Tab-separated table of C-alpha atoms in Angstrom:
chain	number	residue	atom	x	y	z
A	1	UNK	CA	85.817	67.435	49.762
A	2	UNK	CA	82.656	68.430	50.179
A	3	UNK	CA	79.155	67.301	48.026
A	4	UNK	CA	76.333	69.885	47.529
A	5	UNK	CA	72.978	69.797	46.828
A	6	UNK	CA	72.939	70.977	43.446
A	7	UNK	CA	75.759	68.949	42.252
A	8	UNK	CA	74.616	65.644	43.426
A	9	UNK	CA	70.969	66.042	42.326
A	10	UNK	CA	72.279	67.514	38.537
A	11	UNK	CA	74.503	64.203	38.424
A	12	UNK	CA	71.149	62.152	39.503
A	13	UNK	CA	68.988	63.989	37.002
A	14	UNK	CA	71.781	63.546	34.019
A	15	UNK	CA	72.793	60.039	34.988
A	16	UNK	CA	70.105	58.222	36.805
A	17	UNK	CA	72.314	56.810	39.874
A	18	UNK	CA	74.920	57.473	41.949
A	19	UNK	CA	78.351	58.938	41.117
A	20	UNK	CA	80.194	60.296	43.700
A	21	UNK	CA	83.722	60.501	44.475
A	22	UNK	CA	85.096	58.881	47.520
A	23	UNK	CA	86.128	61.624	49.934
A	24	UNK	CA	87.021	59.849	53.140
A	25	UNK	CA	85.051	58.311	55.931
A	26	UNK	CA	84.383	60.786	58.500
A	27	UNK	CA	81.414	60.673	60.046
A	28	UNK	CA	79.701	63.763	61.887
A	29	UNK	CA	76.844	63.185	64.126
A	30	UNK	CA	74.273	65.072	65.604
A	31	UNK	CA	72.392	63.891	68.751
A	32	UNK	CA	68.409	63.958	68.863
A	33	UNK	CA	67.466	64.823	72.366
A	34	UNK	CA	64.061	62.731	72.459
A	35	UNK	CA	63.090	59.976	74.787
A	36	UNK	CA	62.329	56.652	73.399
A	37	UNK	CA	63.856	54.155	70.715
A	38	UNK	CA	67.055	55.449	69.098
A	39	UNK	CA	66.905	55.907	65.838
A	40	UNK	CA	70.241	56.759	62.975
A	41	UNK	CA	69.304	58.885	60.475
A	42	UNK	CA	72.169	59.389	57.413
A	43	UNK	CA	72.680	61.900	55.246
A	44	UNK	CA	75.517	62.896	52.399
A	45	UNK	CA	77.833	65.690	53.213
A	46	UNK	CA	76.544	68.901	51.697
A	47	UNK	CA	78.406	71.326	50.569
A	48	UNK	CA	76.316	74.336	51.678
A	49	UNK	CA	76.941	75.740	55.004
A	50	UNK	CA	74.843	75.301	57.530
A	51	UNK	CA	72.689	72.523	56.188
A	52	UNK	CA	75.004	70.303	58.748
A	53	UNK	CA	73.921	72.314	61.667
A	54	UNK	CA	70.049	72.682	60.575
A	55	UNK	CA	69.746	68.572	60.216
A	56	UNK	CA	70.961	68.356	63.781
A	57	UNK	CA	68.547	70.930	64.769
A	58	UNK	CA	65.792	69.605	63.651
A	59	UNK	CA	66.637	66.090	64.885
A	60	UNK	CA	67.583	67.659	68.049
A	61	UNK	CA	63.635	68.973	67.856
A	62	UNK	CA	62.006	65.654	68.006
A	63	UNK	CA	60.726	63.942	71.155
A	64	UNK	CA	59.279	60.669	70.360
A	65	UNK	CA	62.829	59.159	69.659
A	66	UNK	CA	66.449	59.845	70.409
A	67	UNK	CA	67.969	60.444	66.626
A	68	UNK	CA	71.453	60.496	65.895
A	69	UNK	CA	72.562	62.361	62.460
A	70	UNK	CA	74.871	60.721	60.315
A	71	UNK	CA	76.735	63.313	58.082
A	72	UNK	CA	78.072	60.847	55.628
A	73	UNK	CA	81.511	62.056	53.425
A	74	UNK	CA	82.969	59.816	50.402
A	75	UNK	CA	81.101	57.411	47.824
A	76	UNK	CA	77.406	57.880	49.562
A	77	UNK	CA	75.112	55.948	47.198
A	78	UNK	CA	77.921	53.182	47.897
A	79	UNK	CA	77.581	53.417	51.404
A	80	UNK	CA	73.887	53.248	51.844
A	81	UNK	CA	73.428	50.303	48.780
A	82	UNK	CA	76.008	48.501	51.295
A	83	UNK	CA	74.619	49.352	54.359
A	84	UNK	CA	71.275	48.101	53.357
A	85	UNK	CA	72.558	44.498	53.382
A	86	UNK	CA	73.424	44.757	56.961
A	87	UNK	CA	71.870	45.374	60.457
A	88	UNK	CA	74.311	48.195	61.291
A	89	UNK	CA	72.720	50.317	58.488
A	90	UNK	CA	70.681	53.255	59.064
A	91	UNK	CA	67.224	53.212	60.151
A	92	UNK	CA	66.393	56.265	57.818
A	93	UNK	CA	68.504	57.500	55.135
A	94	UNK	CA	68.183	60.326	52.340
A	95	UNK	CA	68.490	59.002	48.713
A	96	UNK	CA	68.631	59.518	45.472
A	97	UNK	CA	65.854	57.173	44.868
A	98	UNK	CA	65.209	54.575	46.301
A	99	UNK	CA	66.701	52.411	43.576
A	100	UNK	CA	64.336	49.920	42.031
A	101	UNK	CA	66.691	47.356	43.078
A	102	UNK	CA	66.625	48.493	46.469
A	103	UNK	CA	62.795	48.498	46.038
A	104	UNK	CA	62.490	45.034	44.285
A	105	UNK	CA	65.127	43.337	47.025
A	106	UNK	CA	62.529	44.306	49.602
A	107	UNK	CA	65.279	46.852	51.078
A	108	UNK	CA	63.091	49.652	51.817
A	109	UNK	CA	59.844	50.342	53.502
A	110	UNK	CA	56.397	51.247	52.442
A	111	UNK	CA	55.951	54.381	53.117
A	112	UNK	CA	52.699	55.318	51.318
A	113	UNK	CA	50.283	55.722	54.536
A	114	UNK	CA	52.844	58.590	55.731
A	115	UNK	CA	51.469	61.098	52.620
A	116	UNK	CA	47.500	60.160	53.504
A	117	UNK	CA	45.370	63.387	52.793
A	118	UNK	CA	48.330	65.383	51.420
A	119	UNK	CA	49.631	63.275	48.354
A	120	UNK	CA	48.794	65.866	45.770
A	121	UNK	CA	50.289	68.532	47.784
A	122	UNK	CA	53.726	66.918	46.649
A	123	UNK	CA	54.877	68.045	43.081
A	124	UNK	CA	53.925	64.566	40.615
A	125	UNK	CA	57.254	65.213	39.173
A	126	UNK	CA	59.659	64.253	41.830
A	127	UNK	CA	57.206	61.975	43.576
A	128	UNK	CA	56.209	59.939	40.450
A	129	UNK	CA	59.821	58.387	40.601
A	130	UNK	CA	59.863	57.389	44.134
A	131	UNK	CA	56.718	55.441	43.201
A	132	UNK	CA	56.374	51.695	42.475
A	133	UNK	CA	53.366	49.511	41.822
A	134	UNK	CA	50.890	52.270	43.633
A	135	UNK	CA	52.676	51.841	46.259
A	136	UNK	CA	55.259	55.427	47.941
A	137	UNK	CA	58.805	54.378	48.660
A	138	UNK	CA	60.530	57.799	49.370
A	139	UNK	CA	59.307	61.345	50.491
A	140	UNK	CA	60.703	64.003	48.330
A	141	UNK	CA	62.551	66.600	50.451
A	142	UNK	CA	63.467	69.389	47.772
A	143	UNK	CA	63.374	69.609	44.390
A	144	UNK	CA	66.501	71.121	42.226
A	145	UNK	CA	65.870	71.687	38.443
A	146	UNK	CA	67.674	73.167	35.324
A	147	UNK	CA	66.887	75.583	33.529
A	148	UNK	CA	67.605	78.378	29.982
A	149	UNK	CA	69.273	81.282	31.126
A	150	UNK	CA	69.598	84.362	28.835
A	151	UNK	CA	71.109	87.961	28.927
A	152	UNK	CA	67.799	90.588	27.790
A	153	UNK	CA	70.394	93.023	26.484
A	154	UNK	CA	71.956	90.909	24.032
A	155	UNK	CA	68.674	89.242	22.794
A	156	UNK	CA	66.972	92.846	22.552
A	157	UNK	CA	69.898	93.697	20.795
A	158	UNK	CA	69.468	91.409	17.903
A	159	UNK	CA	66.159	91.744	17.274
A	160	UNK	CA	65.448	88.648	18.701
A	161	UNK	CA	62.369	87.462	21.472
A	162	UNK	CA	63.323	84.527	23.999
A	163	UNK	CA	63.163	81.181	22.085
A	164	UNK	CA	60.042	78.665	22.814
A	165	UNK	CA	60.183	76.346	20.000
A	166	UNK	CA	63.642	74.476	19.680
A	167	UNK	CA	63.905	76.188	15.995
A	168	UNK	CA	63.991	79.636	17.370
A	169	UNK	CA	66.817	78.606	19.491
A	170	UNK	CA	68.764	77.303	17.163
A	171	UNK	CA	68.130	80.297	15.232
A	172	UNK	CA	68.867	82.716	18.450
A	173	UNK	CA	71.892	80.944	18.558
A	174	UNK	CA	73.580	81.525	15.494
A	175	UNK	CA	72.466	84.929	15.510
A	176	UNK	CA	73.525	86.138	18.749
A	177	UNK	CA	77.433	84.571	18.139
A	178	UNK	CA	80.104	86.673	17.353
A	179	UNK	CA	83.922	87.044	17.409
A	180	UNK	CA	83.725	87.419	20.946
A	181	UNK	CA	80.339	85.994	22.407
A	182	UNK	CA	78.650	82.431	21.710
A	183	UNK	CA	75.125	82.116	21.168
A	184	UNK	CA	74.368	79.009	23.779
A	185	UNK	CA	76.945	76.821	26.480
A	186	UNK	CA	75.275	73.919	26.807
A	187	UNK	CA	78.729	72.358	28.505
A	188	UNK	CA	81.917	71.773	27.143
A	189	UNK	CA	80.705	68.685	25.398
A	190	UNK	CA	78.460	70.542	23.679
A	191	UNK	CA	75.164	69.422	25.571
A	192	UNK	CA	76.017	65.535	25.577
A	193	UNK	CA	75.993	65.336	29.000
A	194	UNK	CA	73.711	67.313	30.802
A	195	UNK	CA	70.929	67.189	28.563
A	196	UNK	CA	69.940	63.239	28.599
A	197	UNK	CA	66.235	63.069	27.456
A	198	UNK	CA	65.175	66.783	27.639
A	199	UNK	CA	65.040	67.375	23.841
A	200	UNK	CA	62.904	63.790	24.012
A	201	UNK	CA	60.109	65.333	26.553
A	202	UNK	CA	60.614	68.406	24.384
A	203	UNK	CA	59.404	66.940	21.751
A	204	UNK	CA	56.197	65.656	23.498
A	205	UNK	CA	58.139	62.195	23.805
A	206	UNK	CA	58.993	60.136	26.924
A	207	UNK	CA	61.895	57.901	28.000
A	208	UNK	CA	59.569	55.067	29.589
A	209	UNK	CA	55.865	55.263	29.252
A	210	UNK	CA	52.938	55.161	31.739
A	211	UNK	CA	53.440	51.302	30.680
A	212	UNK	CA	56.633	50.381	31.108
A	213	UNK	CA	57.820	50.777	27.440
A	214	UNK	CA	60.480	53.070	25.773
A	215	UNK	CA	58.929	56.113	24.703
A	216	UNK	CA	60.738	57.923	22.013
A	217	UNK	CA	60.138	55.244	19.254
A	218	UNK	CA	58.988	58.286	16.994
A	219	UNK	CA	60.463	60.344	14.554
A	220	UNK	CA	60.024	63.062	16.275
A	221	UNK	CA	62.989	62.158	18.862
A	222	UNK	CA	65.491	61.823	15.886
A	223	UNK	CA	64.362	65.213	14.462
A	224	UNK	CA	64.893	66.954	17.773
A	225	UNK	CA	68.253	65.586	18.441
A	226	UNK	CA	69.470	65.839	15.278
A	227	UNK	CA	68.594	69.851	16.154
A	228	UNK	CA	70.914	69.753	18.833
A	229	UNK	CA	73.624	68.416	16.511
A	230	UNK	CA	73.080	71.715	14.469
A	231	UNK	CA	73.929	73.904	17.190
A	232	UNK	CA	77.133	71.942	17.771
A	233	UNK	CA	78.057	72.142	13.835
A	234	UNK	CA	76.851	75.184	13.437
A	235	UNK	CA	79.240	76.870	15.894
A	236	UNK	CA	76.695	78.318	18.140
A	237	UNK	CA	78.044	76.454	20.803
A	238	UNK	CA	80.409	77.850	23.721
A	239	UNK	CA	83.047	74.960	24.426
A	240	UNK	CA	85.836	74.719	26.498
A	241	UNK	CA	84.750	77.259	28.562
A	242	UNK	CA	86.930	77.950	32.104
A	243	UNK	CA	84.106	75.731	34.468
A	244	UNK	CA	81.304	74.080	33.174
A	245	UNK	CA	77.611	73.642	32.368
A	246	UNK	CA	76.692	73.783	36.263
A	247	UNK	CA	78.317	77.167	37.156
A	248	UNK	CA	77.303	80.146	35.698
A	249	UNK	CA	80.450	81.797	34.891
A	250	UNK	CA	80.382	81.290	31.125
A	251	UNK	CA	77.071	84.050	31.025
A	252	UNK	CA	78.287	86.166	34.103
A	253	UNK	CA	81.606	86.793	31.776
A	254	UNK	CA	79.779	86.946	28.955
A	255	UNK	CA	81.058	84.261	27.163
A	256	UNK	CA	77.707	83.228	26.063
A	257	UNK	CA	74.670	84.963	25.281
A	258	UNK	CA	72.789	81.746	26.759
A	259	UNK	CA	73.144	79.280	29.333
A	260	UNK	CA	71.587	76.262	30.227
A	261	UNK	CA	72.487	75.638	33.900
A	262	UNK	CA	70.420	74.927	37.260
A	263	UNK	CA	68.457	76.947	39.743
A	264	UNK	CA	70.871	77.307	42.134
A	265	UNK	CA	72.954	79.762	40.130
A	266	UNK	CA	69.576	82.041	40.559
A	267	UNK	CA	71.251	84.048	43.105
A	268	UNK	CA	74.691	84.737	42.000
A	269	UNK	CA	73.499	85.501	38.173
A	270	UNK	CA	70.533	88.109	39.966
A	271	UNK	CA	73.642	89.826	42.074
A	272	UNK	CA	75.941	89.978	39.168
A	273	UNK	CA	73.978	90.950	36.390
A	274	UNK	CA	70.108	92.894	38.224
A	275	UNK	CA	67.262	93.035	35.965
A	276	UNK	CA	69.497	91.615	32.565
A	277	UNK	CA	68.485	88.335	32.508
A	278	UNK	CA	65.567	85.711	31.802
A	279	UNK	CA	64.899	82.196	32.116
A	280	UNK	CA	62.652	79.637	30.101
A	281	UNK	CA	62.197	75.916	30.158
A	282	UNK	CA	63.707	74.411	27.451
A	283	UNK	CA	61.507	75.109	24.594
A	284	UNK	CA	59.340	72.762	22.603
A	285	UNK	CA	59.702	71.109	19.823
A	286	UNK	CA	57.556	69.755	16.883
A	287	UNK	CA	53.409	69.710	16.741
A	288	UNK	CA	52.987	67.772	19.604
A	289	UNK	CA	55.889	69.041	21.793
A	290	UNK	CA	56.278	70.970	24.845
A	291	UNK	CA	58.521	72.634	27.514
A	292	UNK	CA	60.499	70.613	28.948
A	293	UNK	CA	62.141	71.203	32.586
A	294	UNK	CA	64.214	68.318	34.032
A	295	UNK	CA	64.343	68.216	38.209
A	296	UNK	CA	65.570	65.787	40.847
A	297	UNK	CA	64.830	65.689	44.576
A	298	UNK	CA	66.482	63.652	47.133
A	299	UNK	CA	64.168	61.602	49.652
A	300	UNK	CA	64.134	60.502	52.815
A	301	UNK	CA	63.704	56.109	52.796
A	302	UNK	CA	63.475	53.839	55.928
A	303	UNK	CA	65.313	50.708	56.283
A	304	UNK	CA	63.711	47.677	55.891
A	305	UNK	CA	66.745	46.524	58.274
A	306	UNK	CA	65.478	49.034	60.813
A	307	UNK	CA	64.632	46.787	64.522
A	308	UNK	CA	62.002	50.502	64.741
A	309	UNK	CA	60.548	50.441	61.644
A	310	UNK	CA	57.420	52.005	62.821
A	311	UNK	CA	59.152	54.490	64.665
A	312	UNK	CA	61.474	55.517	62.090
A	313	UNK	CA	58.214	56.166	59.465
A	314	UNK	CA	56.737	58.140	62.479
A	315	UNK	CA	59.962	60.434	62.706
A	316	UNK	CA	59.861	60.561	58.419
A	317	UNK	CA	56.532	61.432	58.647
A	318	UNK	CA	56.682	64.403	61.585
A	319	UNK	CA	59.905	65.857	59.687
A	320	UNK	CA	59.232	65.522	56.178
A	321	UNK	CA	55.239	65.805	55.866
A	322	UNK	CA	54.060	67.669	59.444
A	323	UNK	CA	57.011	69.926	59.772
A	324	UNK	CA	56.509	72.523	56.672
A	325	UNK	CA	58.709	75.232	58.182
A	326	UNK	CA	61.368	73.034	58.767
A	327	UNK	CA	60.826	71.911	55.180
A	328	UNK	CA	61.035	75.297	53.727
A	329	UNK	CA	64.324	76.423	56.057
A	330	UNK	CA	66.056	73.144	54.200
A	331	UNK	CA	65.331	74.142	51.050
A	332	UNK	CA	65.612	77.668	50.898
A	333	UNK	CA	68.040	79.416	53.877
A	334	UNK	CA	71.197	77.112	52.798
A	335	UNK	CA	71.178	77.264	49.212
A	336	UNK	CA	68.522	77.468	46.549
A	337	UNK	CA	66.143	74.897	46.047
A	338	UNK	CA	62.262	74.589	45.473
A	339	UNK	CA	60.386	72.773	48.351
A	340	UNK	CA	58.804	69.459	47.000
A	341	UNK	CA	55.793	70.711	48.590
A	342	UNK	CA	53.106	72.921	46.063
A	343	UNK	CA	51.815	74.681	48.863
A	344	UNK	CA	55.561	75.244	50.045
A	345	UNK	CA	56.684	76.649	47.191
A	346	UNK	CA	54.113	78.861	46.079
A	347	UNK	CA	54.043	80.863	49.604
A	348	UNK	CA	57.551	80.561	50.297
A	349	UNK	CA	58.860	84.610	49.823
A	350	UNK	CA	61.997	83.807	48.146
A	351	UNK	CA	60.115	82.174	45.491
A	352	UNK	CA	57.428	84.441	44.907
A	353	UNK	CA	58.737	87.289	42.484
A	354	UNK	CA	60.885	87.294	38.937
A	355	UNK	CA	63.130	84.637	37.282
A	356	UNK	CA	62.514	82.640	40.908
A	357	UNK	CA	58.689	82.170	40.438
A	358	UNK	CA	59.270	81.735	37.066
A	359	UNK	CA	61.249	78.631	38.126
A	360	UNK	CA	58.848	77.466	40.247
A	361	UNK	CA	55.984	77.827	37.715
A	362	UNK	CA	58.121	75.853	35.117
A	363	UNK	CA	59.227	73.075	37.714
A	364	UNK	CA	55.323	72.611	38.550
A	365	UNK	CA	54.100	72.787	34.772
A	366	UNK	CA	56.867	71.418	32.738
A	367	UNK	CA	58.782	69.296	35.283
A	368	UNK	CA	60.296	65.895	34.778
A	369	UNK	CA	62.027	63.327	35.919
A	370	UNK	CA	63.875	60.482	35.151
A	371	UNK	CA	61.364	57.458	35.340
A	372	UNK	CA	62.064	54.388	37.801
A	373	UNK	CA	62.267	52.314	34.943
A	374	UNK	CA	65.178	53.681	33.523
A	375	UNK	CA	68.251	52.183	34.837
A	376	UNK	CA	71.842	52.808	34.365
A	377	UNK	CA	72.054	50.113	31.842
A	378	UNK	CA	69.252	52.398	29.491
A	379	UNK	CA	71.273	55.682	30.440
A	380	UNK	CA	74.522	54.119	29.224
A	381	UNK	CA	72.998	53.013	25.866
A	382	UNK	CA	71.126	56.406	25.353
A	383	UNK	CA	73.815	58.562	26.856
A	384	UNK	CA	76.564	57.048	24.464
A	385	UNK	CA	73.973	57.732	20.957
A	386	UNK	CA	73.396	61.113	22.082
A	387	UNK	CA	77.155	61.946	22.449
A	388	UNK	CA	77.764	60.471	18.610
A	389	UNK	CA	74.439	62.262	17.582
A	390	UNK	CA	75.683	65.538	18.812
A	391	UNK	CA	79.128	65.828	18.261
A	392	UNK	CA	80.527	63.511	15.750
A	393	UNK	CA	77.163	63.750	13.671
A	394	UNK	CA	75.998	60.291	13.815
A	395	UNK	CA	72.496	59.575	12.307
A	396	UNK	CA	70.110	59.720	14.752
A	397	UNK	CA	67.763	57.486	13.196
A	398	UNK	CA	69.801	54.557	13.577
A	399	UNK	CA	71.681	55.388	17.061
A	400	UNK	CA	68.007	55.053	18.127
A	401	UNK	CA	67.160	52.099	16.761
A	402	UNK	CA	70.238	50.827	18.579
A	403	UNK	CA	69.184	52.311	21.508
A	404	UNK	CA	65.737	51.239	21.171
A	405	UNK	CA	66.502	47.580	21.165
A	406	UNK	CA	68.998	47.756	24.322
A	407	UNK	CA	66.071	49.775	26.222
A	408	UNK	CA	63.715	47.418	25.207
A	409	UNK	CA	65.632	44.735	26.615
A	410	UNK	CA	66.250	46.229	30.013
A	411	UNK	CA	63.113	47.007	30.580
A	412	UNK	CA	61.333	43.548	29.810
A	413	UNK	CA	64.238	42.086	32.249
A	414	UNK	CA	63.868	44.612	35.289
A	415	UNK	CA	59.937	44.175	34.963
A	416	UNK	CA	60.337	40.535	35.580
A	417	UNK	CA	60.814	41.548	38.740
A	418	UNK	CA	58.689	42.533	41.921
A	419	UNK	CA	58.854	44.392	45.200
């Protein structure tokens, strides 16, 4: 079985960690055909083809080290937490993170020094989260995101303009379903799952502030959940649909009228259905709301059991900060992604027209991710409310509360801590 891109970064995005399914332990490798210290550099199998072929490539490239590739099948996250431990780990690895308990056991390496003079060239979004106490832990590699998709046809249809306030969408909705189309698929759980704290940033909220507190202790965040429940009890909502949220077969069929899935369906839904088609962050909600676009990006970390720690930060550095091409060619050539990169991603040609710079204009202005601070433990508790909120009708005043408490508490106890 094979992972890819898309899937593993939606999972990190939804659930905060890592969840993959053990697939075997293969290993590919790629030899680097520098001079020098050797250096083992890991990453999970992808799914797209060719991204095996263009790590080796560009490892192959590099002179001031010998690097072997790891292509890493099975239970990844796993893997790497274990390997960590050891001296036979790698000496770089790409993650879904770095954890804050990987940054907190002294695991990984400082890498702040390698993003002098370009820093703000790398989108706040996906580098905020690889940041701890000032200090840069992982370099963001490519960013995926999620996004509203929705047929022009059908909205023109009824009358209707593309939602940006969560009320309009409810109302779109319920007035684009019929006997044989649903207004929204928001997944076959009706939005439990993929959304996580979307509607919360929607509604100008946070999950942990700038300060280490929860941030949705407002009534706004019950208001805007409770919204969601409407669309599930209102029947606006496509379930049990043939595949879920992340593939885009529910709106190619037309099943749905709207779709909230991820950038990498851009290209299938532009081949299948032309000029018919529009996409919007998820729209705000309340006075003080505003889009809201979640996104996830995958870094490359060094070892802090690496014997060549300062080579291994020099190799990060000359692949993931000097080589832009290369940087662009990973993101872009072997499935859809946005470079983490600003520059990147506004010159880059496949990003530059339609629903594609849209994307990148709502990644860059709306973007967020999930915050260090919030560990599985706080997904769990918040993930479990908003399931109860949404489908079963639960109040969402007092799931928060609940939720509030249990958030509260994690934080205080993983803030005892330090790197």
């Amino acid at each position: 079985m094979t992972i890819s891109r898309r899937a593993l970064l939606a999972m990190g995005v939804i659930a905060g960690g890592g969840l993959l399914t053990a697939c075997g332990s293969n290993t590919g490798r790629g030899d680097g055909g520098g001079s020098g210290p050797t250096l083992s550099h890991w990453y999970h199998q992808y799914g797209e083809t060719g991204t095996q072929q263009a790590v080796n490539r560009y490892a192959a490239a590099y002179k001031k080290a010998h690097v072997t590739v790891q292509w890493r099948p099975g239970d990844y996250d796993q893997q790497t937490a274990a390997a960590l431990l050891t001296d036979s780990g790698p000496d770089v690895f790409e993650v879904n993170g770095p954890t804050l308990d990987q940054i907190q056991g002294g695991q990984v390496v400082d890498l702040t020094d390698l993003l002098d003079g370009v820093k703000d060239d790398f989108n706040p979004a996906v580098l905020t989260p690889k940041t701890y106490e000032g200090k840069i832990w992982g370099i963001p590699q490519t960013i995926d995101m999620q996004m509203l998709y929705y047929r022009k046809s059908l909205l023109k249809d009824a009358g209707l303009e593309p939602p940006d306030t969560l009320d309009a969408l409810v109302d779109a909705a319920h007035k684009l379903t019929t006997k044989k189309v649903k207004g929204l698929f928001l997944g076959n759980d009706g939005g439990a799952g993929v959304l996580g704290g979307t509607p919360l940033y929607a509604a100008g909220l946070q999950l942990v502030t700038d300060d280490g507190k929860p941030g949705f202790d407002d009534p706004e965040a019950a208001r805007a959940l409770g919204k969601i429940h409407q669309l599930y009890a209102g029947k606006s909502l496509l379930l049990g649909a043939p595949a879920d949220w992340a593939d885009p077969s529910a709106f190619l069929q037309g099943l749905t009228a709207m779709q909230w899935t991820g950038l990498w369906a851009l290209p299938q839904v532009q081949k299948e259905l032309g000029d018919d088609f529009g996409v919007l962050p998820f729209p705000k909600d309340g006075p003080s709301g505003r889009p809201s676009v979640p996104v996830g990006a995958y870094g490359a970390a060094v070892s802090a059991r690496s014997r060549n720690k300062e080579a291994a930060k020099e190799y990060v550095k000359w692949l993931w900060v000097e080589q832009t091409g290369d940087q662009e060619d990973f993101a872009l050539s072997y499935g859809f992604h946005i470079p983490a990169r600003i520059s990147l991603a506004k010159k880059a040609a496949k990003l530059k027209t339609g629903a594609a710079a849209d994307a990148v204009s709502f990644a860059t202005d709306h973007g967020y991710a999930q915050p260090l601070l919030w560990t599985p433990a706080a997904q769990t508790a918040y993930q479990d409310a908003l399931s109860r909120i949404i489908k079963d009708g639960a109040n969402p005043d007092d799931e928060l509360k609940t939720v509030l408490r249990k958030v509260s508490a994690e934080l205080a106890r993983v803030q005892k801590k330090k790197p």
